[in-house]
Short mmCIF file of C-alpha atoms (C1' of nucleotides) in Angstrom, two decimals:
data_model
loop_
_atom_site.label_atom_id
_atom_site.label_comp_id
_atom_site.label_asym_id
_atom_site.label_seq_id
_atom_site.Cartn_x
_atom_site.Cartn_y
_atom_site.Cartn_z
CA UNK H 1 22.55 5.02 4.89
CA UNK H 2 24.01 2.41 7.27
CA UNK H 3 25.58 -0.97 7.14
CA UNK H 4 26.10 -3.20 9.91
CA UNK H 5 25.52 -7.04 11.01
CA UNK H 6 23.07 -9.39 9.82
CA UNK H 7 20.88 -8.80 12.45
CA UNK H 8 19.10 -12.66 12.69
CA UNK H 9 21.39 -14.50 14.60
CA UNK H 10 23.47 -14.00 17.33
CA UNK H 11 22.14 -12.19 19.75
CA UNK H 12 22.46 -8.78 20.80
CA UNK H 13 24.58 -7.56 23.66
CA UNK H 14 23.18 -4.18 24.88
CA UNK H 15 25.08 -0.83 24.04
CA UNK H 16 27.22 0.53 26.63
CA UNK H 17 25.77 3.15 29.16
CA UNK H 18 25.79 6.55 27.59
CA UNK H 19 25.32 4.89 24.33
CA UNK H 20 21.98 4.46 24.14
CA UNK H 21 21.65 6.32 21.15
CA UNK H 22 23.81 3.44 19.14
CA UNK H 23 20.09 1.94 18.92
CA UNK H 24 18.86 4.91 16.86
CA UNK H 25 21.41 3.43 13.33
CA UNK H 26 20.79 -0.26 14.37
CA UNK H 27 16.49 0.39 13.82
CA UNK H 28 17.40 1.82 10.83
CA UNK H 29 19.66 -0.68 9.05
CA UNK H 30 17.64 -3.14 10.77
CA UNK H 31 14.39 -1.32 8.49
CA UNK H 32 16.37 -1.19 5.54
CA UNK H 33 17.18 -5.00 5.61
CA UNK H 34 13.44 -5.70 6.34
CA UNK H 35 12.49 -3.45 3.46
CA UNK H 36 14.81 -5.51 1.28
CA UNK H 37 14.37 -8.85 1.91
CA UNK H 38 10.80 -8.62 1.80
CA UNK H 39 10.77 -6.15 -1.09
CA UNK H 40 7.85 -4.51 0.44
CA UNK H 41 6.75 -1.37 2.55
CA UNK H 42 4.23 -3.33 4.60
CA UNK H 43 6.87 -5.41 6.24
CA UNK H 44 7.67 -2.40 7.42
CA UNK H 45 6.15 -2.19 11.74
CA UNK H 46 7.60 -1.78 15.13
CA UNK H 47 7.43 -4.97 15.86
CA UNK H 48 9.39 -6.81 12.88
CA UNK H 49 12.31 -4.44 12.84
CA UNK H 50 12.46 -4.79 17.02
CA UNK H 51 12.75 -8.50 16.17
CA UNK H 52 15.25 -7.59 13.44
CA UNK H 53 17.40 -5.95 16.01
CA UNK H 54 16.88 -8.31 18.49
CA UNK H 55 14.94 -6.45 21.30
CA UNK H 56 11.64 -6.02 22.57
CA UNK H 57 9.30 -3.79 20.59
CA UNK H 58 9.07 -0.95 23.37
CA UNK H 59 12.76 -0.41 23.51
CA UNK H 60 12.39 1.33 20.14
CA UNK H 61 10.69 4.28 21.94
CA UNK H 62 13.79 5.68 23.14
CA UNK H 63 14.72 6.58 20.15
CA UNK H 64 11.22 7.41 18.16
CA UNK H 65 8.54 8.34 19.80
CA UNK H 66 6.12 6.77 17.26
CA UNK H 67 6.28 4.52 14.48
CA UNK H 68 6.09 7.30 12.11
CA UNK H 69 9.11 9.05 13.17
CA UNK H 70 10.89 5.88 12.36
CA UNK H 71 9.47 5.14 8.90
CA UNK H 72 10.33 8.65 8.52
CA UNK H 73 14.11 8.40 9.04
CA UNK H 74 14.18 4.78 7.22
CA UNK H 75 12.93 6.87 4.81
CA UNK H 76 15.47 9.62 4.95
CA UNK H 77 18.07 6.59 5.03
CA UNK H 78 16.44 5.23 1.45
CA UNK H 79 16.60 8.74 -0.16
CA UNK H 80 20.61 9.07 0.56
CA UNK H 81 20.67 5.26 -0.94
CA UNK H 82 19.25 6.49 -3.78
CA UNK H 83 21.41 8.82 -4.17
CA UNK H 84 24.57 7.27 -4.12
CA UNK H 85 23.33 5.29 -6.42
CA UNK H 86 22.84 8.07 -8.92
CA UNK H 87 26.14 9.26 -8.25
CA UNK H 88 27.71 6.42 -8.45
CA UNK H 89 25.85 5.48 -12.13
CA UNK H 90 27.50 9.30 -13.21
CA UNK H 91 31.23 9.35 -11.47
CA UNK H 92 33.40 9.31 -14.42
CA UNK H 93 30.93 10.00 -17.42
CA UNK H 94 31.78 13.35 -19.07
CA UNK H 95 29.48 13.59 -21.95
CA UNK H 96 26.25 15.08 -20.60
CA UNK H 97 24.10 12.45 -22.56
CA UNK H 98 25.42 9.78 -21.42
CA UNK H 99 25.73 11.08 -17.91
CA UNK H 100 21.92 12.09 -17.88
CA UNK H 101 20.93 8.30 -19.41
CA UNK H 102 23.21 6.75 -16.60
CA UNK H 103 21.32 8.80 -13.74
CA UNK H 104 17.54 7.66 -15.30
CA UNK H 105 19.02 3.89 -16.04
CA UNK H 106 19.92 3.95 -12.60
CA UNK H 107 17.05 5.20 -10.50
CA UNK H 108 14.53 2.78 -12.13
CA UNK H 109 17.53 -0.13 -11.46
CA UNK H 110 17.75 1.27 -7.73
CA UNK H 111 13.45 0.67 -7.72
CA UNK H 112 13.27 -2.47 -9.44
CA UNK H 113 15.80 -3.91 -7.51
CA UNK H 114 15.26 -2.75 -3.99
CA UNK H 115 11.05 -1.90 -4.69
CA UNK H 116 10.91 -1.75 -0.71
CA UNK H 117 12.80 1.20 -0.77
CA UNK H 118 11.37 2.25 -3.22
CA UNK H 119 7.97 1.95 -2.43
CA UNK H 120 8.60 4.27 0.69
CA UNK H 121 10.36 6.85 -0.70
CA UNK H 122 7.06 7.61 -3.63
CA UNK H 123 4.22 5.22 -2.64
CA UNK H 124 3.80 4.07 0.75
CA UNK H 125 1.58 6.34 2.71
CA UNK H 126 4.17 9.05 4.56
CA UNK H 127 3.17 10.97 7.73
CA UNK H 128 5.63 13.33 7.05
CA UNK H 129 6.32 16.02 9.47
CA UNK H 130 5.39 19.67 9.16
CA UNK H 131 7.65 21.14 10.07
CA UNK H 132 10.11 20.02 7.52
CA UNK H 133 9.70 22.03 4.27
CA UNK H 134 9.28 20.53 0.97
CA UNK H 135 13.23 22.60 -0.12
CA UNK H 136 14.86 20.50 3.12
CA UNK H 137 13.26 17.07 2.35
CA UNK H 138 15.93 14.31 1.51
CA UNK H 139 14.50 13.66 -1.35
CA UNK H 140 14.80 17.41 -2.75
CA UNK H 141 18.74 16.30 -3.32
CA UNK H 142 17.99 13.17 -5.68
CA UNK H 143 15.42 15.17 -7.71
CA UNK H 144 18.19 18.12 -7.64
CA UNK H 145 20.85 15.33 -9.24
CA UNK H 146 18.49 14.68 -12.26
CA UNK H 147 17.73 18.25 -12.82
CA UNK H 148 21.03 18.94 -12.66
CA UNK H 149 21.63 16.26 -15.58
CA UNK H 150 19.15 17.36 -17.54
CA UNK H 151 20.29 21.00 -17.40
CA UNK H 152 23.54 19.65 -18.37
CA UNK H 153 22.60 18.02 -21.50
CA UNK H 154 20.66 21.10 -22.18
CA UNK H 155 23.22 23.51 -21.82
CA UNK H 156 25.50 21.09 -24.06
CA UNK H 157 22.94 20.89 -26.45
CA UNK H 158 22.25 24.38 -27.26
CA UNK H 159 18.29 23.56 -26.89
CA UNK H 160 16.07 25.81 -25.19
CA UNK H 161 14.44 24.30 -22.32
CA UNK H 162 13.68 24.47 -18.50
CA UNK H 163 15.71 22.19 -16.74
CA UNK H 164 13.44 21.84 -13.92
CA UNK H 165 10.41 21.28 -15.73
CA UNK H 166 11.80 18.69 -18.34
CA UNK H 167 13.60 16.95 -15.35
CA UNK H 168 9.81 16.95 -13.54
CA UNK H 169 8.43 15.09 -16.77
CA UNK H 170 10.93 12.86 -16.76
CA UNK H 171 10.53 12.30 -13.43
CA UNK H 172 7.47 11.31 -13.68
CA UNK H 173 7.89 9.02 -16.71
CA UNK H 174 10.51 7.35 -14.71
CA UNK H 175 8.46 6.82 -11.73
CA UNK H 176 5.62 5.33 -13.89
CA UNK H 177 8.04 2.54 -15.50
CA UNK H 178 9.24 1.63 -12.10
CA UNK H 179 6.14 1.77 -10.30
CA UNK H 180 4.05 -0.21 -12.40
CA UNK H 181 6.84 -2.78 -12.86
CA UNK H 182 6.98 -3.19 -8.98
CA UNK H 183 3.15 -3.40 -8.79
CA UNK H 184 2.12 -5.13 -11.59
CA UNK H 185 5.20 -7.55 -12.89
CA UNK H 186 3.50 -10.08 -14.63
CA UNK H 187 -0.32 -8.68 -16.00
CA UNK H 188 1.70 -6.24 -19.05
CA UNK H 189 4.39 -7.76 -21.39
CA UNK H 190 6.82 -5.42 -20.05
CA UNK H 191 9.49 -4.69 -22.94
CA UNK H 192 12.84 -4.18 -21.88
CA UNK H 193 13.64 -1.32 -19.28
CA UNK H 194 16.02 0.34 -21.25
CA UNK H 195 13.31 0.82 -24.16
CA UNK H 196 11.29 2.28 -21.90
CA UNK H 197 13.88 4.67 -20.41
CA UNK H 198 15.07 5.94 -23.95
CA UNK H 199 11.88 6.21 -24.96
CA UNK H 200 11.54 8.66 -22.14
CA UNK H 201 14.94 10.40 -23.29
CA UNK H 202 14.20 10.56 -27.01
CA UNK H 203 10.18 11.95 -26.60
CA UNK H 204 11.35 14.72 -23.61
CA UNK H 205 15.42 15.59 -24.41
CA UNK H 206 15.78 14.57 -28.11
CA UNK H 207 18.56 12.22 -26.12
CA UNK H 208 18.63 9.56 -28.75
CA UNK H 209 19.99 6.09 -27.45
CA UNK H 210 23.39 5.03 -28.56
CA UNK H 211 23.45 3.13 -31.98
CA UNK H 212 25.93 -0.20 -30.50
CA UNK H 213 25.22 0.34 -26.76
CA UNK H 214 26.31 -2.44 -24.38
CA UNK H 215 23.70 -0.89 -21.96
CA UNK H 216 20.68 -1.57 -24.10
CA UNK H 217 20.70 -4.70 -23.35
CA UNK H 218 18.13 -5.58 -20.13
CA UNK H 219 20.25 -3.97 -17.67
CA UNK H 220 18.54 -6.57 -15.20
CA UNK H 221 19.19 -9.58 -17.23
CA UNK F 1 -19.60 -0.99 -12.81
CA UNK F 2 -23.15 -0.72 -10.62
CA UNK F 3 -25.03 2.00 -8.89
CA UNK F 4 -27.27 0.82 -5.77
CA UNK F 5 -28.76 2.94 -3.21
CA UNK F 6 -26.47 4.41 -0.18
CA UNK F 7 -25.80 1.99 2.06
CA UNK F 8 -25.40 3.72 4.84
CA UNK F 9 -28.53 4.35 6.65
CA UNK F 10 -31.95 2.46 6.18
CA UNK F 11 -31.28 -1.03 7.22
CA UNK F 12 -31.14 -3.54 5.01
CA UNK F 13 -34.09 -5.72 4.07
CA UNK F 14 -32.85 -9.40 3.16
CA UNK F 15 -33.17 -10.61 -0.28
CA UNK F 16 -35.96 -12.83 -1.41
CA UNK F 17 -35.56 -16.88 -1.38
CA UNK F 18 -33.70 -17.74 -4.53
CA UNK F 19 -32.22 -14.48 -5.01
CA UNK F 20 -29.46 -14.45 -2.27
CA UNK F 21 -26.94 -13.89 -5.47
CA UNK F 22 -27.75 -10.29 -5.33
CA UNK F 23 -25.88 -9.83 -2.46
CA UNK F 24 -22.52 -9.90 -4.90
CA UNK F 25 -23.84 -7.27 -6.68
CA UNK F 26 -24.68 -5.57 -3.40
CA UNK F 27 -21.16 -6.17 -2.15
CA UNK F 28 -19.38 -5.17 -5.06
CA UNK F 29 -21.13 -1.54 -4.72
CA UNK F 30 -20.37 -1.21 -1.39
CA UNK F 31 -16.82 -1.85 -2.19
CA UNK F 32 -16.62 0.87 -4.57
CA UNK F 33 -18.54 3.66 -2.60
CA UNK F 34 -15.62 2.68 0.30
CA UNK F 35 -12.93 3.42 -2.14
CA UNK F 36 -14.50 6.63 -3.32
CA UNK F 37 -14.81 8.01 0.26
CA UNK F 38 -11.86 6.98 1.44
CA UNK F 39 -9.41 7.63 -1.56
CA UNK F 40 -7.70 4.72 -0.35
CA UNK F 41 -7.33 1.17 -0.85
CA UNK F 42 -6.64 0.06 2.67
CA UNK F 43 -10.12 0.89 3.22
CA UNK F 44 -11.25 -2.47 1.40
CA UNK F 45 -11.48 -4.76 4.11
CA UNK F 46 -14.14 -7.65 4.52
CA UNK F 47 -15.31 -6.54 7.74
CA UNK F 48 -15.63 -2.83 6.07
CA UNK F 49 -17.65 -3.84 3.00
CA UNK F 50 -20.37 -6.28 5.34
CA UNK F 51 -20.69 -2.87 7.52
CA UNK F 52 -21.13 -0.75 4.26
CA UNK F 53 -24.08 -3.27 2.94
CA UNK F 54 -25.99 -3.69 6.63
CA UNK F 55 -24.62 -7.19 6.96
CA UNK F 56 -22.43 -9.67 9.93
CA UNK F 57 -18.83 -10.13 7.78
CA UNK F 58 -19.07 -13.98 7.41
CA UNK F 59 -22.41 -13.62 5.14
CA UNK F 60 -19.78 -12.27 2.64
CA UNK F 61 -18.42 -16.02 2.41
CA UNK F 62 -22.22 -17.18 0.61
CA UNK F 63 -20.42 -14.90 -2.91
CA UNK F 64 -16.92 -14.79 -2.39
CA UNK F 65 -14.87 -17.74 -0.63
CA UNK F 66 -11.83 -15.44 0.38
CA UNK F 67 -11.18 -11.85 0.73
CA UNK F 68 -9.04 -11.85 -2.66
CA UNK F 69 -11.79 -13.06 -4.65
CA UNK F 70 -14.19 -10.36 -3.36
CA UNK F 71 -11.07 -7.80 -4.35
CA UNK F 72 -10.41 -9.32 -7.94
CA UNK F 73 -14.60 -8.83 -8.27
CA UNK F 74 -14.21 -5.23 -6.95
CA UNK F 75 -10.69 -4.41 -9.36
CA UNK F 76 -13.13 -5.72 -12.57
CA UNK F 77 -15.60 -3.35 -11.79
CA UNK F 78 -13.31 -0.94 -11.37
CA UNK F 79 -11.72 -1.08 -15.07
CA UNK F 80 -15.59 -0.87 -16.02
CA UNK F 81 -15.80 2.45 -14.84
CA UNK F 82 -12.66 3.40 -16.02
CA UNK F 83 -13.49 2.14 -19.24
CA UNK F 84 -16.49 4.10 -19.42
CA UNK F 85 -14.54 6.91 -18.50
CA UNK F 86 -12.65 6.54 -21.49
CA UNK F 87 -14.95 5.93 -23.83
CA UNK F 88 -17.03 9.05 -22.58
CA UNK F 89 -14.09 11.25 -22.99
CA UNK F 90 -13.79 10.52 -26.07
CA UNK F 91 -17.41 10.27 -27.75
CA UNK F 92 -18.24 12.19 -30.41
CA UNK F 93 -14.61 13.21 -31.16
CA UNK F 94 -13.69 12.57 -34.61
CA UNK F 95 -10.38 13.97 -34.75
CA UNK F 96 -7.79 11.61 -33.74
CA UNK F 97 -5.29 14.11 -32.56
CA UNK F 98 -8.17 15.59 -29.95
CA UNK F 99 -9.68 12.14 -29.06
CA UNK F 100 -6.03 10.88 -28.36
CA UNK F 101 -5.52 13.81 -26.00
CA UNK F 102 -9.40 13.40 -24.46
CA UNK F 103 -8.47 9.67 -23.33
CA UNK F 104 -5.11 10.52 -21.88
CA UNK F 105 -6.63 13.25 -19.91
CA UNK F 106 -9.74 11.13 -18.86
CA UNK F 107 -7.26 8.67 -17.18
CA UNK F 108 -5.52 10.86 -15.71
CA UNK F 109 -8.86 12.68 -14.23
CA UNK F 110 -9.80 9.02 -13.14
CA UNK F 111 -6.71 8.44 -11.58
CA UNK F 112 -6.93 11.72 -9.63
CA UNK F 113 -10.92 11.72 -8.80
CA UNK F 114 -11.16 7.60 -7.88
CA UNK F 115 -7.98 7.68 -6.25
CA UNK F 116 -9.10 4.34 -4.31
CA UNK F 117 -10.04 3.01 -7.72
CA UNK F 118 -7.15 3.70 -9.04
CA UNK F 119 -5.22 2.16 -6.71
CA UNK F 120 -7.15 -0.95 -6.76
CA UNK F 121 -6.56 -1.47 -10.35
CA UNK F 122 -2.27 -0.06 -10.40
CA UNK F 123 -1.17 0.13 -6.90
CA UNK F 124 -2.11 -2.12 -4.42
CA UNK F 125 -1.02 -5.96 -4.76
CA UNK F 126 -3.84 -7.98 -5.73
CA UNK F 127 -3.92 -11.75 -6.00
CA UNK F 128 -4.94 -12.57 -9.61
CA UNK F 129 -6.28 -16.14 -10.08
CA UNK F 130 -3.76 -17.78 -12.94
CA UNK F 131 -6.88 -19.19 -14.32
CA UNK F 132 -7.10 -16.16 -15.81
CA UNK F 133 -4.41 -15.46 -18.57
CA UNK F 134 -3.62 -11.59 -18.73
CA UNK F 135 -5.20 -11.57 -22.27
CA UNK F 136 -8.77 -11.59 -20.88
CA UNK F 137 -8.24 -9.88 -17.45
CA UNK F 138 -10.41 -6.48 -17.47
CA UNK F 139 -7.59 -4.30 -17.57
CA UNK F 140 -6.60 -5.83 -21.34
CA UNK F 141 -10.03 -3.83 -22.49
CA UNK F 142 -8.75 -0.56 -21.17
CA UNK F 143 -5.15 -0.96 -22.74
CA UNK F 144 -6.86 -1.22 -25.74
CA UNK F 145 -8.75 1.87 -25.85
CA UNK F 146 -5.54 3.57 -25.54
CA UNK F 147 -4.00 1.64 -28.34
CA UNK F 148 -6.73 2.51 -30.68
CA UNK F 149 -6.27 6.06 -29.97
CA UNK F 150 -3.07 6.15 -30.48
CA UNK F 151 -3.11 4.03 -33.76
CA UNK F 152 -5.51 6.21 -34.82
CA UNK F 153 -3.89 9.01 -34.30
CA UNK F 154 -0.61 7.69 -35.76
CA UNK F 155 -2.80 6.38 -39.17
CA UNK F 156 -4.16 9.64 -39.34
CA UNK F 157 -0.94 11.01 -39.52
CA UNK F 158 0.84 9.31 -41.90
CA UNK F 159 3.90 8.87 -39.01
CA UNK F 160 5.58 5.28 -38.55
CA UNK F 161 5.33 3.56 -35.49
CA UNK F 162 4.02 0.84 -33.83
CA UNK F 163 0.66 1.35 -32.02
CA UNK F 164 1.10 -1.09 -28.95
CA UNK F 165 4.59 0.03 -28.19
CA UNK F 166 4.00 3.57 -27.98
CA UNK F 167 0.38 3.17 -26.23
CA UNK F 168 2.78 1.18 -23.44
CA UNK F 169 4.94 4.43 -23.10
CA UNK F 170 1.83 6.64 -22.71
CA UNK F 171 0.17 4.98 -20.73
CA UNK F 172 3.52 4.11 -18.21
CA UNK F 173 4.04 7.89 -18.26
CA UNK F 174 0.66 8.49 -17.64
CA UNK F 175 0.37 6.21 -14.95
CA UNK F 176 3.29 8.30 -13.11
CA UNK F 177 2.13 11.40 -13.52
CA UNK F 178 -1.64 9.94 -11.76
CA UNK F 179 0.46 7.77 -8.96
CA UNK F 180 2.91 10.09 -7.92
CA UNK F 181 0.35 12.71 -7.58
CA UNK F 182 -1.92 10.37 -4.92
CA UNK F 183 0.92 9.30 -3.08
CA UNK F 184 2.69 12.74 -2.50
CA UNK F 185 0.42 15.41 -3.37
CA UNK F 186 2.00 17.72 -1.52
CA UNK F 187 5.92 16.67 -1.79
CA UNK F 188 6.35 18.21 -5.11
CA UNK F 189 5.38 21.48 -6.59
CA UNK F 190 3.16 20.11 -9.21
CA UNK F 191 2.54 21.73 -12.42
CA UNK F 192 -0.95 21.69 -13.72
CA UNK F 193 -2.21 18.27 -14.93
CA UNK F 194 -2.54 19.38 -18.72
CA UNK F 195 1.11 20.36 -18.91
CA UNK F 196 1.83 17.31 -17.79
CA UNK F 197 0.22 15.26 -20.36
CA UNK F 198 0.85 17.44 -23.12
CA UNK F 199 4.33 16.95 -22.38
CA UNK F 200 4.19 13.09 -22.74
CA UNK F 201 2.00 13.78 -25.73
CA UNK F 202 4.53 16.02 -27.02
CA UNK F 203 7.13 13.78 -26.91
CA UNK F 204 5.50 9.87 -27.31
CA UNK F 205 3.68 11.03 -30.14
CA UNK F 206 4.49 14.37 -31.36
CA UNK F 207 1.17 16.00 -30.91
CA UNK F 208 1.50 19.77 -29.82
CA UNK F 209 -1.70 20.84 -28.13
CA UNK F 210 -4.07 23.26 -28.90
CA UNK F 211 -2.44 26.89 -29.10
CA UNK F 212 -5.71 28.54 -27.28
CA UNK F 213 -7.60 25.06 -26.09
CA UNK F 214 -9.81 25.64 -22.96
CA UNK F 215 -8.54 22.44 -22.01
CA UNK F 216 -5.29 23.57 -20.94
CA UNK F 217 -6.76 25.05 -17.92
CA UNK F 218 -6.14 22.51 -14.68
CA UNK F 219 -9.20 20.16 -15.81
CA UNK F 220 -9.44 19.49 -11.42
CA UNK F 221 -9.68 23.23 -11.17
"C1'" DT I 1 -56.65 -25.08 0.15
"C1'" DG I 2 -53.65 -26.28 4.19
"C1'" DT I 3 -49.61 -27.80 6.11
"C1'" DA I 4 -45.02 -29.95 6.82
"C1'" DC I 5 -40.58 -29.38 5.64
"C1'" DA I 6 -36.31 -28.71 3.06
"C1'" DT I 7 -33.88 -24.99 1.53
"C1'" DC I 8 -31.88 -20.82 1.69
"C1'" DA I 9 -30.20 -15.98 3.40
"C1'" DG I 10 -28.05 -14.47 6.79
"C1'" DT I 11 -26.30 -14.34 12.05
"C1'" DG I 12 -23.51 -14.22 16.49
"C1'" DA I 13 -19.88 -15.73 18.92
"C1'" DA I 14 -15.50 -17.01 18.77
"C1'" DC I 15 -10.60 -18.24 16.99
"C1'" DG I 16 -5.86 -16.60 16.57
"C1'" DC I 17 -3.13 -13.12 14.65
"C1'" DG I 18 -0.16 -8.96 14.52
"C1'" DC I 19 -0.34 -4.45 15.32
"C1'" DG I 20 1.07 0.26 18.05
"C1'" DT I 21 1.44 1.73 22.43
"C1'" DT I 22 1.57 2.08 27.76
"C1'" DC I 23 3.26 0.84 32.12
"C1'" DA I 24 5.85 -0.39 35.91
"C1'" DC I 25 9.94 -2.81 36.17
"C1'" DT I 26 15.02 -4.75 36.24
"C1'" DG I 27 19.62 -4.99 36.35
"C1'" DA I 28 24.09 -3.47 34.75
"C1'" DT I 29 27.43 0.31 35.11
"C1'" DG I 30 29.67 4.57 35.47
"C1'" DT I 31 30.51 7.98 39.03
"C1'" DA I 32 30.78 10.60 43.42
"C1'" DC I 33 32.48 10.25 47.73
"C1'" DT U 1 40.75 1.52 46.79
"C1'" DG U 2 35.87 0.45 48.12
"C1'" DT U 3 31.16 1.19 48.07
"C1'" DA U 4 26.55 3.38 47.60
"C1'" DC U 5 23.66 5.01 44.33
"C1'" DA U 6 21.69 7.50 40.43
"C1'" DT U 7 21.33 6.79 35.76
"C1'" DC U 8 20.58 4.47 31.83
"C1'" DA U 9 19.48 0.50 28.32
"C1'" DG U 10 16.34 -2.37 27.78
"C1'" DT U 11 12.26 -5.74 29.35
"C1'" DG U 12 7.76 -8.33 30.00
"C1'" DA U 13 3.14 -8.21 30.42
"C1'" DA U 14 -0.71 -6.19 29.09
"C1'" DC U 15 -4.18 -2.91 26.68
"C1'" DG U 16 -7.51 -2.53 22.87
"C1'" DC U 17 -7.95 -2.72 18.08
"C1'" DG U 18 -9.35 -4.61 13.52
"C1'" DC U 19 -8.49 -8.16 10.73
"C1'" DG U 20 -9.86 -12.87 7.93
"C1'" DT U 21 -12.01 -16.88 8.79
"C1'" DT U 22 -14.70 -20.90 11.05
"C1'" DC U 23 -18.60 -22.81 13.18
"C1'" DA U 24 -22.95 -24.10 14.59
"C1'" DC U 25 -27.07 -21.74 14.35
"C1'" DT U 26 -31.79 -19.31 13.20
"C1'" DG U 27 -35.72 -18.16 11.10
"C1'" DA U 28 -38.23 -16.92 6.98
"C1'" DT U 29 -40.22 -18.84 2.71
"C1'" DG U 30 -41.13 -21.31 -1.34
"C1'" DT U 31 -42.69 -25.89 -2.54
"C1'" DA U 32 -44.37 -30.72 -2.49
"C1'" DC U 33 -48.02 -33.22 -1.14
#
DNA sequence: TGTACATCAGTGAACGCGCGTTCACTGATGTAC
DNA sequence: TGTACATCAGTGAACGCGCGTTCACTGATGTAC
C-alpha cells in the first residue's frame, strides 16, 4: 500500500542509477489510482498504468516480467488496503459486538467505495502463482481479522460456535452484498447497506443491531 | 431458453427467403453453448458467436444492431433457464420448508454448473436499455420465485416477516456463496455447498435442515 | 407456364483500436584507473 | 583531478492478435406479370 504523486501531469524524471527498482512502487500506486478512478478491474493493462507513470509500456518489464506478476502485486497492494481499513474501523472499540459490526460495516464500505479494488481482490480473473500457498496469500490476513472478530464475540458471548466457519458464512454474505451492489447498482431496490449487514449479524451471530445507532443510518449517504 | 443442433461441425445451410429472423434464435444458442464451454463470460464476443453459428461476424448486424443488444438477448435467455431451473427444483414439493431449501440449492447448482451463465446474468457489466424499467427485466421473474418460497415458507409457519426483504437477504447471500466460488475456487478452503446454504437458511429464515437428508451430501459431488 | 426482377440472407475485405510482448537501441551516470 | 567505459534506466518501433463495426457486394429465391 503506497502513496505518491498524481501521476498525470508533470512529467517524470528517471530514477537515479542503482535505483531502478524505485519503478517497482510507482507501477503499483500508479495501478491502484487506475483501479480507482475508473472503479474497474478492466482498466487495469500494461499499457494504461505505463501511461499512468509516465513511461513507455516496455519499461515495466524490468520490474515484472508479465502482466500477471503485476496485477498480482497490485493485488497484494489492495489486500493490505483492505486491511487497514478493517483495522482502522476496530482501533478503539472494546466491546466485541461492536468491534465485529465495525470490521463487516467496513469491508463492504472499503468495496463499494473503491469496487476496483475490490473487484481484483474476489472477482477479476487472478493468475495467481503456484507457488504461493493458499496460508501465505495476502488475503489470508484480512479473512484472519474477521475470524478473529467473530471468535471474539463468541468467546464474549458464551455461544458455542466455530469461529472459522461462522466467519466463512459471513464472509460470504458480505461478499454477496458488495458484489452485487458493484455489479448490478441500479436493476434491485437495494435497501440500505447497513440492513443488509445486520441482517447478516443477527441470522449468523445472534449480533442484534444497536436499538439508537448513529451507524444505521446509510453509512454511504 | 432454446436448444438447436451443435454448431460446430456440419456447415451451415442458409435460411429460407422470408425466414432470415431465425438466425436470432440461431445466435442466441450459440451464445449460450459458448458460455457453457467456456465457464466464462469473456468468451461472448461477436466475432465468437458468428464462428459458433457457421457465419462472417457482420451478418450478426441483420438481428442485433450492436454487440450489447445481442448480450441483453443472450442475459434474457439466460434467466429462462435459470428460471426453469428453479421451478424444476422445486416441482412436486409441497412442503414449504423443503421447496424453500430445493430453490436455494438449485441456484446455487446453477450458479456453479453455468458458471458463464451466471456471470452473464450477476457479474459481468451489461448495458441494459432504460426502455426497460427493472420491473419487467427477466431477472424480476426469477426474484420472484424466491419470494414466493420464502413467503410460503414464512405463511406456513406462522413467523412474522416480510417476504421481499428477507428473499433480498437470501438471495444476496446466496449470490456470494455462487460468485466467490467461480472467481476463486481454489483461494479458500470451501466447505461443502449444502453447509453453506443451510447456514443462510439457518439464519435468514430459521429453517434447520433435515437431521439425516441425502441432500446434505455436496449436491456437485 | 415462363421469365424478369426486386428482395432478402448473408459475405469479404477493410477500418481503427488497444492489447501484451519482443527487440535492438540510447544516453545518462557512477566508477575504476 | 580527468577521462574512459561498463552499467543501468528507460525508449521507440514493430509484431501479431482479436475485437466491434462499416461498406459495398453477391447470389439465391419468391413473386408479379
Amino acid at each position: 500500500m503506497h502513496q505518491l504523486q498524481t501521476g498525470t501531469g508533470a512529467k517524470r524524471t528517471r530514477n537515479r542509477r542503482g535505483e531502478g527498482a524505485r519503478l517497482r512502487v510507482e507501477l503499483i500506486d500508479a495501478a491502484a489510482r487506475l483501479l480507482q478512478s475508473s472503479g474497474t478491474a478492466n482498466s487495469l493493462t500494461l499499457r494504461a498504468v505505463a501511461r499512468e507513470v509516465g513511461i513507455a509500456a516496455p519499461s515495466i518489464y524490468r520490474q515484472f516480467a508479465t502482466r500477471d506478476e503485476l496485477v498480482e502485486a497490485v493485488a497484494a497492494d489492495s489486500f493490505e488496503r483492505l486491511d487497514h481499513a478493517l483495522v482502522r474501523a476496530m482501533t478503539g472499540i472494546n466491546d466485541p459486538a461492536a468491534a465485529l459490526r465495525a470490521c463487516c460495516t467496513a469491508y463492504c464500505q472499503f468495496g463499494l467505495e473503491h469496487p476496483g479494488h475490490y473487484q481484483i481482490l474476489f472477482i477479476a480473473p487472478l493468475a495467481l502463482d503456484p507457488a504461493n500457498r493458499p496460508q501465505q496469500r495476502p488475503g489470508q490476513r484480512v479473512f484472519a481479522r474477521l475470524v478473529d472478530a467473530v471468535q471474539a464475540y463468541i468467546d464474549a458471548h458464551g455461544q458455542p460456535g466455530d469461529g472459522f466457519q461462522i466467519a466463512t458464512n459471513v464472509w460470504v454474505a458480505l461478499h454477496g452484498i458488495v458484489s452485487l451492489q458493484i455489479s448490478r447498482p441500479h436493476s434491485f431496490p437495494w435497501p440500505p447497506l447497513q440492513a443488509l449487514i445486520d441482517a447478516v449479524l443477527t441470522g449468523q451471530v445472534g449480533l442484534a443491531p444497536p436499538q439508537h445507532d448513529p451507524h444505521t443510518r446509510e453509512p454511504n449517504g
